[in-house]
Coordinates of C-alpha atoms and ligand atoms in Angstrom, one line a residue:
X1 CA -45.4 -53.8 2.2
X2 CA -48.6 -52.2 1.2
X3 CA -50.7 -52.7 -1.9
X4 CA -49.5 -51.7 -5.4
X5 CA -48.3 -48.2 -5.8
X6 CA -48.7 -46.9 -9.4
X7 CA -47.4 -43.7 -10.8
X8 CA -48.9 -42.5 -14.0
X9 CA -49.1 -39.2 -15.9
X10 CA -52.3 -37.3 -16.6
X11 CA -52.2 -34.0 -18.5
X12 CA -49.3 -32.0 -17.0
X13 CA -49.1 -33.9 -13.8
X14 CA -48.5 -37.2 -12.1
X15 CA -51.0 -39.4 -10.5
X16 CA -50.1 -41.8 -7.7
X17 CA -52.8 -44.5 -7.4
X18 CA -55.1 -42.1 -9.3
X19 CA -54.5 -39.1 -7.0
X20 CA -52.6 -36.0 -8.1
X21 CA -49.1 -36.3 -7.0
X22 CA -45.9 -34.3 -7.2
X23 CA -42.5 -36.0 -6.8
X24 CA -40.4 -34.1 -4.2
X25 CA -37.3 -36.3 -4.0
X26 CA -33.7 -36.1 -2.8
X27 CA -30.7 -38.0 -4.1
X28 CA -28.9 -40.0 -1.5
X29 CA -26.5 -42.8 -2.4
X30 CA -26.5 -45.8 -0.1
X31 CA -22.9 -46.6 -1.3
X32 CA -21.7 -43.3 0.2
X33 CA -23.2 -43.7 3.6
X34 CA -22.3 -46.1 6.4
X35 CA -25.2 -48.6 6.5
X36 CA -25.8 -48.1 10.2
X37 CA -26.7 -44.5 9.3
X38 CA -29.1 -45.2 6.5
X39 CA -32.2 -45.0 8.7
X40 CA -31.1 -41.7 10.3
X41 CA -30.6 -40.1 6.9
X42 CA -33.8 -41.4 5.5
X43 CA -35.7 -40.1 8.6
X44 CA -34.1 -36.6 8.0
X45 CA -35.3 -36.7 4.4
X46 CA -38.8 -37.4 5.6
X47 CA -38.6 -34.6 8.1
X48 CA -37.6 -32.2 5.3
X49 CA -40.8 -32.9 3.5
X50 CA -39.3 -35.1 0.8
X51 CA -41.7 -37.9 -0.4
X52 CA -39.1 -39.9 -2.4
X53 CA -35.5 -40.9 -2.3
X54 CA -33.5 -40.9 -5.6
X55 CA -31.4 -44.0 -5.7
X56 CA -28.5 -44.6 -8.2
X57 CA -27.0 -48.1 -8.5
X58 CA -23.2 -48.3 -8.9
X59 CA -22.7 -51.3 -11.2
X60 CA -18.9 -51.5 -10.7
X61 CA -19.3 -51.7 -6.9
X62 CA -21.9 -54.5 -7.1
X63 CA -19.9 -56.4 -9.8
X64 CA -16.2 -56.1 -9.1
X65 CA -15.7 -59.0 -11.4
X66 CA -17.9 -60.4 -14.2
X67 CA -20.3 -62.9 -12.8
X68 CA -19.8 -61.9 -9.1
X69 CA -22.5 -59.9 -7.4
X70 CA -22.0 -58.1 -4.0
X71 CA -25.1 -57.1 -2.1
X72 CA -24.0 -56.9 1.5
X73 CA -22.8 -54.2 3.9
X74 CA -22.8 -50.8 2.3
X75 CA -24.0 -52.4 -0.9
X76 CA -27.1 -54.0 0.6
X77 CA -29.5 -52.4 -1.8
X78 CA -32.6 -54.5 -0.7
X79 CA -32.1 -53.3 2.9
X80 CA -31.8 -49.7 1.8
X81 CA -35.0 -50.0 -0.2
X82 CA -36.7 -51.7 2.7
X83 CA -35.7 -48.9 5.1
X84 CA -37.0 -46.2 2.6
X85 CA -40.3 -48.2 2.3
X86 CA -40.6 -48.4 6.1
X87 CA -40.2 -44.7 6.4
X88 CA -43.2 -44.3 4.1
X89 CA -41.2 -42.8 1.3
X90 CA -41.1 -43.7 -2.4
X91 CA -38.1 -44.4 -4.6
X92 CA -37.0 -42.9 -7.9
X93 CA -34.8 -45.7 -9.1
X94 CA -31.8 -45.0 -11.3
X95 CA -30.0 -48.2 -12.2
X96 CA -27.8 -46.8 -15.0
X97 CA -26.0 -48.8 -16.2
X98 CA -24.0 -45.6 -16.3
X99 CA -24.6 -43.2 -13.4
X100 CA -21.9 -40.5 -13.6
X101 CA -22.3 -39.3 -10.0
X102 CA -18.6 -38.4 -9.5
X103 CA -18.3 -42.1 -8.8
X104 CA -15.3 -44.2 -10.0
X105 CA -15.8 -44.7 -13.7
X106 CA -19.4 -43.4 -13.5
X107 CA -20.4 -46.8 -12.2
X108 CA -19.2 -48.7 -15.3
X109 CA -16.9 -51.6 -14.2
X110 CA -13.3 -51.2 -15.2
X111 CA -13.2 -54.8 -16.4
X112 CA -15.7 -53.6 -19.0
X113 CA -14.6 -50.1 -19.7
X114 CA -11.0 -51.1 -20.5
X115 CA -12.0 -54.1 -22.6
X116 CA -12.4 -52.2 -25.8
X117 CA -16.2 -52.3 -26.0
X118 CA -17.9 -49.1 -27.1
X119 CA -19.3 -47.9 -23.8
X120 CA -22.8 -46.6 -23.6
X121 CA -23.7 -47.7 -27.1
X122 CA -25.5 -50.4 -29.0
X123 CA -22.2 -52.3 -29.4
X124 CA -23.3 -55.9 -28.9
X125 CA -20.4 -56.7 -26.6
X126 CA -21.4 -53.8 -24.4
X127 CA -25.1 -54.7 -24.4
X128 CA -24.3 -58.3 -23.6
X129 CA -22.5 -57.2 -20.4
X130 CA -25.3 -54.8 -19.5
X131 CA -27.9 -57.5 -20.1
X132 CA -26.0 -60.0 -17.9
X133 CA -25.9 -57.4 -15.1
X134 CA -29.6 -56.4 -15.4
X135 CA -30.4 -60.2 -15.3
X136 CA -28.8 -60.3 -11.9
X137 CA -29.9 -56.9 -10.6
X138 CA -33.6 -56.8 -11.6
X139 CA -34.6 -60.0 -9.7
X140 CA -33.2 -58.4 -6.6
X141 CA -35.2 -55.3 -7.1
X142 CA -38.5 -56.8 -8.3
X143 CA -40.0 -57.2 -4.8
X144 CA -39.5 -53.4 -4.3
X145 CA -41.3 -52.3 -7.5
X146 CA -44.4 -50.3 -6.9
X147 CA -46.4 -52.8 -8.8
X148 CA -45.4 -55.4 -6.2
X149 CA -46.3 -53.1 -3.3
X150 CA -42.8 -51.8 -3.0
X151 CA -41.5 -48.2 -2.9
X152 CA -40.1 -47.9 -6.5
X153 CA -42.5 -45.6 -8.4
X154 CA -40.3 -44.6 -11.4
X155 CA -37.2 -46.0 -13.1
X156 CA -34.7 -43.9 -15.1
X157 CA -33.2 -45.1 -18.4
X158 CA -29.5 -44.4 -18.7
X159 CA -28.2 -41.0 -17.4
X160 CA -27.9 -37.8 -19.3
X161 CA -27.2 -39.7 -22.5
X162 CA -27.7 -36.6 -24.5
X163 CA -24.5 -35.2 -23.1
X164 CA -22.5 -38.1 -24.4
X165 CA -21.0 -39.0 -27.8
X166 CA -23.1 -39.9 -30.8
X167 CA -26.8 -40.4 -30.9
X168 CA -27.8 -44.0 -30.3
X169 CA -31.6 -44.4 -29.9
X170 CA -31.2 -48.2 -30.4
X171 CA -29.1 -48.3 -27.2
X172 CA -31.7 -46.4 -25.2
X173 CA -34.5 -48.5 -26.7
X174 CA -32.6 -51.7 -25.8
X175 CA -32.4 -50.5 -22.2
X176 CA -36.0 -49.5 -21.9
X177 CA -37.2 -52.7 -23.5
X178 CA -34.9 -54.6 -21.3
X179 CA -36.4 -53.1 -18.2
X180 CA -39.9 -53.9 -19.4
X181 CA -38.9 -57.5 -20.3
X182 CA -37.5 -58.0 -16.8
X183 CA -40.9 -57.0 -15.3
X184 CA -40.6 -53.3 -14.7
X185 CA -44.1 -51.8 -15.4
X186 CA -43.3 -48.6 -13.6
X187 CA -43.1 -45.2 -15.2
X188 CA -39.8 -44.9 -17.2
X189 CA -38.0 -41.6 -17.8
X190 CA -34.8 -40.2 -19.1
X191 CA -32.9 -37.1 -17.8
X192 CA -30.8 -34.6 -19.6
X193 CA -29.3 -31.2 -19.3
X194 CA -31.0 -28.2 -20.8
X195 CA -28.0 -27.5 -23.0
X196 CA -28.1 -27.6 -26.8
X197 CA -30.3 -30.4 -28.1
X198 CA -29.3 -32.8 -25.3
X199 CA -32.9 -33.2 -24.3
X200 CA -33.7 -34.5 -27.7
X201 CA -30.7 -36.7 -28.1
X202 CA -30.9 -38.3 -24.7
X203 CA -34.7 -39.1 -24.8
X204 CA -37.0 -41.5 -26.5
X205 CA -40.4 -40.8 -27.8
X206 CA -43.0 -42.4 -25.5
X207 CA -40.7 -42.1 -22.5
X208 CA -41.0 -39.2 -20.1
X209 CA -38.2 -36.7 -20.5
X210 CA -36.9 -34.8 -17.5
X211 CA -34.3 -32.1 -17.1
X212 CA -31.2 -31.5 -14.9
X213 CA -30.0 -28.0 -13.9
X214 CA -28.6 -25.6 -11.4
X215 CA -30.8 -22.7 -12.3
X216 CA -34.4 -23.1 -13.2
X217 CA -34.7 -20.0 -15.5
X218 CA -35.3 -21.2 -19.0
X219 CA -34.7 -24.9 -18.2
X220 CA -38.3 -25.9 -17.6
X221 CA -39.4 -24.0 -20.7
X222 CA -36.7 -25.8 -22.7
X223 CA -38.0 -29.1 -21.4
X224 CA -41.5 -28.1 -22.3
X225 CA -40.4 -27.4 -25.9
X226 CA -39.0 -30.9 -26.1
X227 CA -42.0 -32.4 -24.5
X228 CA -45.2 -30.4 -25.3
X229 CA -47.4 -32.3 -22.8
X230 CA -46.8 -34.3 -19.6
X231 CA -45.5 -33.5 -16.2
X232 CA -42.4 -31.2 -15.8
X233 CA -39.7 -32.6 -13.7
X234 CA -36.2 -31.6 -12.7
X235 CA -34.5 -34.9 -12.1
X236 CA -31.4 -33.3 -10.7
X237 CA -31.6 -29.9 -9.1
X238 CA -27.9 -29.1 -8.3
X239 CA -28.2 -27.5 -4.9
X240 CA -24.4 -27.7 -4.3
X241 CA -21.4 -29.0 -6.2
X242 CA -18.3 -31.2 -5.8
X243 CA -14.6 -30.5 -5.6
X244 CA -11.4 -31.7 -7.2
X245 CA -8.1 -32.1 -5.4
X246 CA -6.1 -28.9 -5.6
X247 CA -9.1 -26.9 -6.8
X248 CA -11.5 -24.6 -5.0
X249 CA -14.1 -25.7 -2.5
X250 CA -17.6 -25.2 -4.1
X251 CA -20.6 -24.0 -2.1
X252 CA -23.9 -22.8 -3.2
X253 CA -25.6 -20.0 -1.3
X254 CA -28.6 -21.5 0.6
X255 CA -30.9 -18.6 -0.2
X256 CA -30.0 -18.9 -3.9
X257 CA -30.7 -22.6 -4.0
X258 CA -33.9 -22.2 -2.0
X259 CA -35.1 -19.4 -4.5
X260 CA -34.5 -21.8 -7.4
X261 CA -36.3 -24.6 -5.7
X262 CA -39.2 -22.2 -5.2
X263 CA -39.2 -21.5 -9.0
X264 CA -39.4 -25.2 -9.7
X265 CA -42.2 -25.9 -7.3
X266 CA -44.2 -22.7 -8.2
X267 CA -44.1 -23.8 -11.8
X268 CA -45.9 -27.0 -10.7
X269 CA -42.9 -29.2 -11.5
X270 CA -41.6 -32.2 -9.7
X271 CA -38.1 -32.2 -8.5
X272 CA -35.2 -34.3 -7.1
X273 CA -32.6 -32.5 -5.1
X274 CA -29.1 -33.5 -6.2
X275 CA -28.0 -34.0 -3.6
X276 CA -30.2 -34.2 -0.5
X277 CA -27.3 -35.8 1.4
X278 CA -24.0 -36.4 -0.5
X279 CA -22.0 -38.7 1.8
X280 CA -18.5 -39.8 1.3
X281 CA -16.3 -41.4 -1.4
X282 CA -15.0 -44.0 1.0
X283 CA -11.8 -45.9 0.1
X284 CA -10.9 -45.5 -3.5
X285 CA -14.4 -45.0 -4.9
X286 CA -14.1 -41.4 -6.2
X287 CA -14.3 -40.6 -9.8
X288 CA -12.5 -38.0 -11.9
X289 CA -13.2 -35.4 -14.6
X290 CA -11.2 -35.0 -17.8
X291 CA -11.6 -31.5 -19.0
X292 CA -8.4 -31.1 -21.1
X293 CA -6.7 -32.3 -18.0
X294 CA -7.3 -35.1 -15.6
X295 CA -8.9 -33.9 -12.3
X296 CA -9.7 -36.5 -9.6
X297 CA -12.6 -35.8 -7.3
X298 CA -12.0 -35.5 -3.5
X299 CA -13.1 -37.9 -0.8
X300 CA -15.9 -35.9 0.7
X301 CA -19.1 -35.8 -1.3
X302 CA -20.6 -33.3 1.1
X303 CA -21.8 -31.4 -2.0
X304 CA -22.8 -28.5 0.2
X305 CA -26.1 -30.4 0.3
X306 CA -29.0 -29.6 2.7
X307 CA -27.9 -32.5 5.0
X308 CA -24.2 -32.4 5.6
X309 CA -21.8 -35.2 5.1
X310 CA -22.1 -36.1 8.8
X311 CA -25.8 -36.0 8.6
X312 CA -26.4 -32.5 10.2
X313 CA -29.3 -30.3 9.3
X314 CA -27.9 -27.2 7.7
X315 CA -29.3 -23.7 7.1
X316 CA -29.9 -24.8 3.5
X317 CA -32.0 -27.7 4.8
X318 CA -34.2 -25.4 6.9
X319 CA -34.6 -22.9 4.1
X320 CA -35.5 -25.6 1.5
X321 CA -37.9 -27.2 4.0
X322 CA -39.7 -23.9 4.4
X323 CA -40.0 -23.6 0.6
X324 CA -41.3 -27.2 0.4
X325 CA -43.9 -26.5 3.1
X326 CA -45.5 -23.9 0.9
X327 CA -46.3 -26.5 -1.7
X328 CA -46.6 -29.9 0.1
X329 CA -47.2 -31.3 3.6
X330 CA -44.0 -31.2 5.7
X331 CA -44.0 -33.3 8.9
X332 CA -44.8 -31.0 11.8
X333 CA -42.1 -32.5 14.0
X334 CA -39.1 -31.0 15.7
X335 CA -35.8 -31.3 13.7
X336 CA -32.9 -33.2 15.4
X337 CA -30.1 -31.1 16.8
X338 CA -26.4 -31.6 15.9
X339 CA -25.1 -35.0 16.9
X340 CA -22.3 -35.5 19.5
X341 CA -18.8 -35.3 18.1
X342 CA -15.5 -36.7 19.3
X343 CA -12.6 -34.3 19.9
X344 CA -9.1 -35.8 20.5
X345 CA -5.9 -34.0 19.7
X346 CA -2.4 -35.4 19.2
X347 CA -3.0 -39.1 18.7
X348 CA 0.5 -40.6 18.2
X349 CA 0.9 -43.0 15.2
X350 CA 4.1 -44.5 16.6
X351 CA 4.2 -47.8 14.8
X352 CA 5.3 -48.2 11.2
X353 CA 5.3 -50.7 8.3
X354 CA 7.1 -49.7 5.1
X355 CA 5.0 -50.2 2.0
X356 CA 7.7 -51.8 0.0
X357 CA 8.6 -54.5 2.5
X358 CA 4.8 -55.1 3.2
X359 CA 4.0 -55.4 -0.5
X360 CA 4.5 -59.2 -0.8
X361 CA 1.8 -59.7 1.9
X362 CA -0.6 -57.2 0.2
X363 CA -0.7 -58.6 -3.3
X364 CA 0.8 -61.2 -5.6
X365 CA 4.0 -60.4 -7.6
X366 CA 3.7 -61.1 -11.3
X367 CA 6.7 -61.2 -13.7
X368 CA 6.6 -60.0 -17.3
X369 CA 8.9 -58.5 -19.9
X370 CA 6.9 -55.3 -20.3
X371 CA 4.9 -53.6 -17.5
X372 CA 1.3 -54.9 -17.1
X373 CA -1.6 -52.6 -16.4
X374 CA -3.6 -52.8 -13.2
X375 CA -6.5 -54.4 -15.1
X376 CA -4.2 -57.0 -16.7
X377 CA -3.3 -57.8 -13.1
X378 CA -6.9 -58.4 -12.4
X379 CA -7.3 -55.4 -10.0
X380 CA -9.2 -52.2 -10.5
X381 CA -8.4 -49.9 -7.6
X382 CA -5.5 -49.0 -5.4
X383 CA -1.9 -49.1 -6.4
X384 CA 0.6 -51.2 -8.5
X385 CA 4.2 -51.5 -7.4
X386 CA 6.5 -52.0 -10.4
X387 CA 10.1 -53.1 -10.1
X388 CA 13.0 -53.8 -12.4
X389 CA 16.8 -53.4 -12.5
X390 CA 18.4 -50.3 -13.9
X391 CA 21.1 -51.0 -16.5
X392 CA 23.9 -48.8 -15.3
X393 CA 25.1 -46.5 -12.6
X394 CA 25.0 -42.7 -12.7
X395 CA 22.5 -40.2 -13.8
X396 CA 20.0 -41.0 -16.5
X397 CA 16.7 -39.7 -18.0
X398 CA 13.8 -41.9 -17.0
X399 CA 10.8 -41.5 -19.3
X400 CA 7.4 -43.1 -18.7
X401 CA 5.4 -42.7 -21.9
X402 CA 2.0 -43.5 -20.5
X403 CA 0.7 -44.0 -17.0
X404 CA -2.3 -43.4 -14.8
X405 CA -2.4 -41.6 -12.5
X406 CA 0.5 -40.8 -10.2
X407 CA 3.9 -42.5 -10.5
X408 CA 6.3 -42.2 -7.6
X409 CA 9.8 -43.3 -8.5
X410 CA 12.4 -44.8 -6.2
X411 CA 16.0 -46.0 -6.8
X412 CA 17.2 -48.7 -4.4
X413 CA 14.3 -47.6 -2.1
X414 CA 15.3 -43.9 -2.1
X415 CA 12.7 -41.4 -3.4
X416 CA 13.8 -40.2 -6.9
X417 CA 10.8 -38.1 -8.1
X418 CA 7.2 -38.2 -9.1
X419 CA 5.2 -37.9 -12.3
X420 CA 1.5 -36.9 -12.4
X421 CA -1.0 -37.4 -15.1
X422 CA -2.8 -34.2 -14.3
X423 CA 0.4 -32.2 -15.0
X424 CA 1.2 -34.1 -18.3
X425 CA 4.8 -34.8 -17.1
X426 CA 6.5 -37.7 -18.7
X427 CA 10.2 -37.7 -17.8
X428 CA 12.7 -36.9 -15.1
X429 CA 16.4 -37.3 -14.3
X430 CA 17.3 -40.0 -11.8
X431 CA 20.7 -41.3 -10.5
X432 CA 21.6 -44.9 -9.7
X433 CA 24.4 -45.5 -7.2
X434 CA 25.4 -48.9 -8.8
X435 CA 24.8 -51.1 -11.8
X436 CA 21.6 -53.1 -11.4
X437 CA 20.0 -50.7 -8.9
X438 CA 16.3 -51.5 -8.3
X439 CA 13.9 -49.1 -9.9
X440 CA 10.6 -49.0 -8.1
X441 CA 7.6 -47.2 -9.6
X442 CA 4.6 -47.0 -7.4
X443 CA 1.5 -46.0 -9.4
X444 CA -1.7 -45.0 -7.8
X445 CA -5.1 -45.1 -9.5
X446 CA -6.5 -41.9 -8.2
X447 CA -10.0 -42.5 -9.6
X448 CA -11.6 -43.3 -13.0
X449 CA -13.1 -40.6 -15.2
X450 CA -16.8 -40.6 -14.8
X451 CA -18.1 -38.2 -17.4
X452 CA -17.5 -37.7 -21.1
X453 CA -15.6 -39.7 -23.7
X454 CA -12.5 -40.6 -21.6
X455 CA -14.1 -43.3 -19.5
X456 CA -11.9 -46.1 -21.0
X457 CA -9.4 -45.3 -18.3
X458 CA -6.9 -48.0 -17.7
X459 CA -4.5 -47.6 -14.7
X460 CA -0.9 -48.4 -13.9
X461 CA 2.0 -48.3 -16.4
X462 CA 0.4 -48.2 -19.8
X463 CA 3.4 -48.2 -22.0
X464 CA 7.2 -48.6 -22.0
X465 CA 9.6 -47.1 -19.5
X466 CA 12.8 -45.9 -20.9
X467 CA 16.2 -45.1 -19.3
X468 CA 18.2 -42.8 -21.6
X469 CA 16.0 -44.0 -24.5
X470 CA 16.4 -47.7 -23.8
X471 CA 13.3 -49.7 -23.0
X472 CA 13.5 -51.3 -19.6
X473 CA 12.4 -55.0 -19.4
X474 CA 12.1 -57.7 -16.9
X475 CA 9.4 -56.3 -14.6
X476 CA 7.9 -57.6 -11.4
X477 CA 4.6 -56.0 -10.5
X478 CA 2.3 -56.3 -7.5
X479 CA -1.2 -54.9 -7.5
X480 CA -2.1 -53.5 -4.1
X481 CA -5.8 -53.0 -3.7
X482 CA -5.4 -52.4 0.1
X483 CA -8.8 -53.9 0.9
X484 CA -7.3 -55.8 3.8
X485 CA -4.5 -54.5 6.0
X486 CA -4.8 -57.1 8.7
X487 CA -1.5 -58.8 7.6
X488 CA 0.7 -55.8 8.0
X489 CA 3.6 -56.3 10.4
X490 CA 4.0 -53.0 12.3
X491 CA 7.1 -52.2 14.4
X492 CA 7.9 -49.3 16.7
X493 CA 8.7 -46.3 14.5
X494 CA 12.0 -45.4 16.2
X495 CA 14.0 -42.3 15.3
X496 CA 14.6 -43.0 11.6
X497 CA 11.4 -44.5 10.0
X498 CA 11.8 -46.0 6.5
X499 CA 12.1 -43.5 3.7
X500 CA 9.3 -43.8 1.1
X501 CA 5.7 -44.7 1.5
X502 CA 4.8 -46.3 4.9
X503 CA 1.8 -47.2 6.9
X504 CA 1.6 -45.6 10.4
X505 CA -0.5 -47.0 13.1
X506 CA -1.7 -45.7 16.4
X507 CA -4.6 -46.3 18.8
X508 CA -7.1 -44.1 20.6
X509 CA -9.3 -45.1 23.5
X510 CA -12.9 -44.0 23.4
X511 CA -15.7 -44.3 25.9
X512 CA -18.6 -43.5 23.6
X513 CA -18.3 -43.8 19.8
X514 CA -19.6 -40.7 17.9
X515 CA -19.0 -39.1 14.6
X516 CA -15.7 -37.2 14.2
X517 CA -13.3 -36.0 11.5
X518 CA -9.7 -37.1 11.0
X519 CA -7.4 -34.2 10.7
X520 CA -3.8 -34.8 9.3
X521 CA -1.8 -31.6 9.8
X522 CA 1.7 -32.1 8.5
X523 CA 0.8 -35.1 6.4
X524 CA 1.1 -34.9 2.6
X525 CA -0.7 -37.5 0.6
X526 CA -2.2 -40.9 1.2
X527 CA -5.1 -42.9 2.6
X528 CA -6.5 -43.5 6.1
X529 CA -8.4 -46.3 7.8
X530 CA -10.1 -46.5 11.2
X531 CA -10.6 -50.1 12.5
X532 CA -10.0 -51.4 9.0
X533 CA -12.7 -49.1 7.5
X534 CA -11.2 -47.2 4.6
X535 CA -12.1 -43.5 5.1
X536 CA -10.6 -42.5 1.8
X537 CA -7.7 -40.4 0.4
X538 CA -6.2 -37.3 1.8
X539 CA -4.0 -34.7 0.2
X540 CA -2.3 -31.5 1.6
X541 CA -3.4 -29.9 -1.7
X542 CA -6.9 -29.7 -0.3
X543 CA -9.4 -28.2 -0.5
X544 CA -10.6 -30.9 1.9
X545 CA -8.4 -31.1 5.1
X546 CA -10.4 -33.5 7.2
X547 CA -11.9 -37.0 6.6
X548 CA -15.3 -37.9 7.9
X549 CA -15.2 -40.8 10.4
X550 CA -18.7 -42.3 10.8
X551 CA -19.5 -43.0 14.4
X552 CA -20.4 -46.6 13.7
X553 CA -16.9 -47.5 12.6
X554 CA -15.7 -46.7 16.1
X555 CA -16.2 -48.9 19.2
X556 CA -16.0 -48.3 22.9
X557 CA -12.4 -49.1 24.1
X558 CA -9.4 -49.2 21.9
X559 CA -9.6 -48.1 18.2
X560 CA -7.0 -48.4 15.6
X561 CA -6.0 -45.6 13.1
X562 CA -3.8 -46.5 10.1
X563 CA -2.5 -43.9 7.7
X564 CA -0.6 -44.7 4.5
X565 CA 1.6 -41.7 3.9
X566 CA 3.0 -41.8 0.4
X567 CA 5.4 -38.8 0.5
X568 CA 6.5 -37.4 3.8
X569 CA 5.0 -36.4 7.1
X570 CA 6.5 -33.7 9.3
X571 CA 4.2 -34.9 12.1
X572 CA 3.8 -38.2 13.9
X573 CA 0.3 -37.5 15.3
X574 CA -3.2 -37.0 13.9
X575 CA -6.2 -35.4 15.5
X576 CA -9.9 -36.3 15.7
X577 CA -11.8 -33.0 15.5
X578 CA -15.5 -32.2 16.0
X579 CA -15.9 -30.1 12.8
X580 CA -15.0 -30.7 9.2
X581 CA -12.6 -28.6 7.2
X582 CA -13.6 -28.9 3.5
X583 CA -11.6 -25.8 2.5
Ligands
LIG1 C1 -25.0 -34.8 -13.7 C2 -25.0 -36.3 -13.4 C3 -24.9 -36.6 -12.0 C4 -23.8 -35.8 -11.3 C5 -24.1 -34.3 -11.6 C6 -23.0 -33.4 -11.0 O1 -26.2 -34.3 -13.6 O2 -26.2 -36.9 -13.9 O3 -24.7 -38.0 -11.8 O4 -22.6 -36.2 -11.9 O5 -24.1 -34.1 -13.0 O6 -22.8 -33.6 -9.7

């Protein structure tokens, strides 16, 4: 590490170690990128002319349970900061505690968000949890602060707080004071949208306000009205956008985005591209929106960003790089060409393990009178399998008053229907072939709301289940986080594979690992893993049709592909294809 790096403000600009400085940053989330690819992505940020990386911290990923802190693998924040430092770039650090980011629960841990505390407020119970987390996080980060010779030059307080609930300056003050108390002497800032009076409500006097937007027109002027002096900064310039399952694929025209970037830079403002490189919501890490209806975010976080999900330089990258070059030094070095890609059609997945029979090995069965939520079972992601006996034979109306997010219903193992939160369905007719038939309800947590006032988002069965108006009791439930599939007992699929959700497994031999995309034509809905690495969810609803497979999860020789199909597959093979299909 070098000597201290100190960012200050002077007049309408920044100074870095006393010299005029403009932040040209790009957001890139370590938790969405395979760690073996961090250095490559950072290098491509440098080549684009960015001088800083904008780093969010997902509290819920680092603290899956209170007291526990995870800082390895894809969550090795110190290593990420180290790599950025080594590349000669700075860090705009955004530790939340709330980050939004289309990330599960906006980064707030489910064990906290479902506990009844008033989230993102000065509720003492909430502040106590935040303080306990920052007491763990800040010592990890301290060596990387600019004042200690590290790359972090600025630290954000909260995230777009002005877009959330009631005003609560005490909360923001508590966070800012807490950062100072824990040794952060770096420049602090808040960020807010240019809508209404969000910039006022989300800011604190004495702390730099910055703005977030898609289009520059009017937004910087609005920031100026809220902050008569000091540097102008767009802390999130939305150069693309994200998608929901079943919705359209969003893109932003490269020339349009570049033109807006030019407006920002020609106004003398600092900027952070949101995103520079989006990455992937691996596993079950995606968030969801709740705009009158629940809308889970897809697995890809490509974001139509300048650097694609697979780390390719795009037309948008080149155009934006040209814009940056007019205002700041851009490395005069050749840009890397597209990386090699694997292409392998028709990989048979000819082994099977039924989810119901596998469940006892994937989680612990818990008995109760009424159904327990996923959080009451001590888990926060994945599925819960609920089982009880139906009182009588024959047709009946099954009503599930409250659940999240998708409930698949089975009677004696045979599929009997499905209810989905996003469609506000609550009841269906089922038929039992005998007295005491087993009712199974498989509930998937498809992602926690990450924006707005619906972030207390418990999962599983959340209320009574009724058969012809009578409450069903005597439940057994098993939480299935699916973090570890090594115990699955696969058998040859045969001609009649089990009905209902099942894992399928196949292998593919590879000489040289390289990036590729898993395509699942004829598959409906589920999750996929390669060599135990959870790629994420897939759905025939799209818009996304392929899943990114980072090269580093593959190895020379035999590789294992596992797919959990929840509904039905008309196909027994999958493909590895060289180009993504995001819809
Ligand atoms: C806001 C949030 C970000 C992200 C974007 C949309 O600006 O601050 O975390 O959610 O919206 O992608």
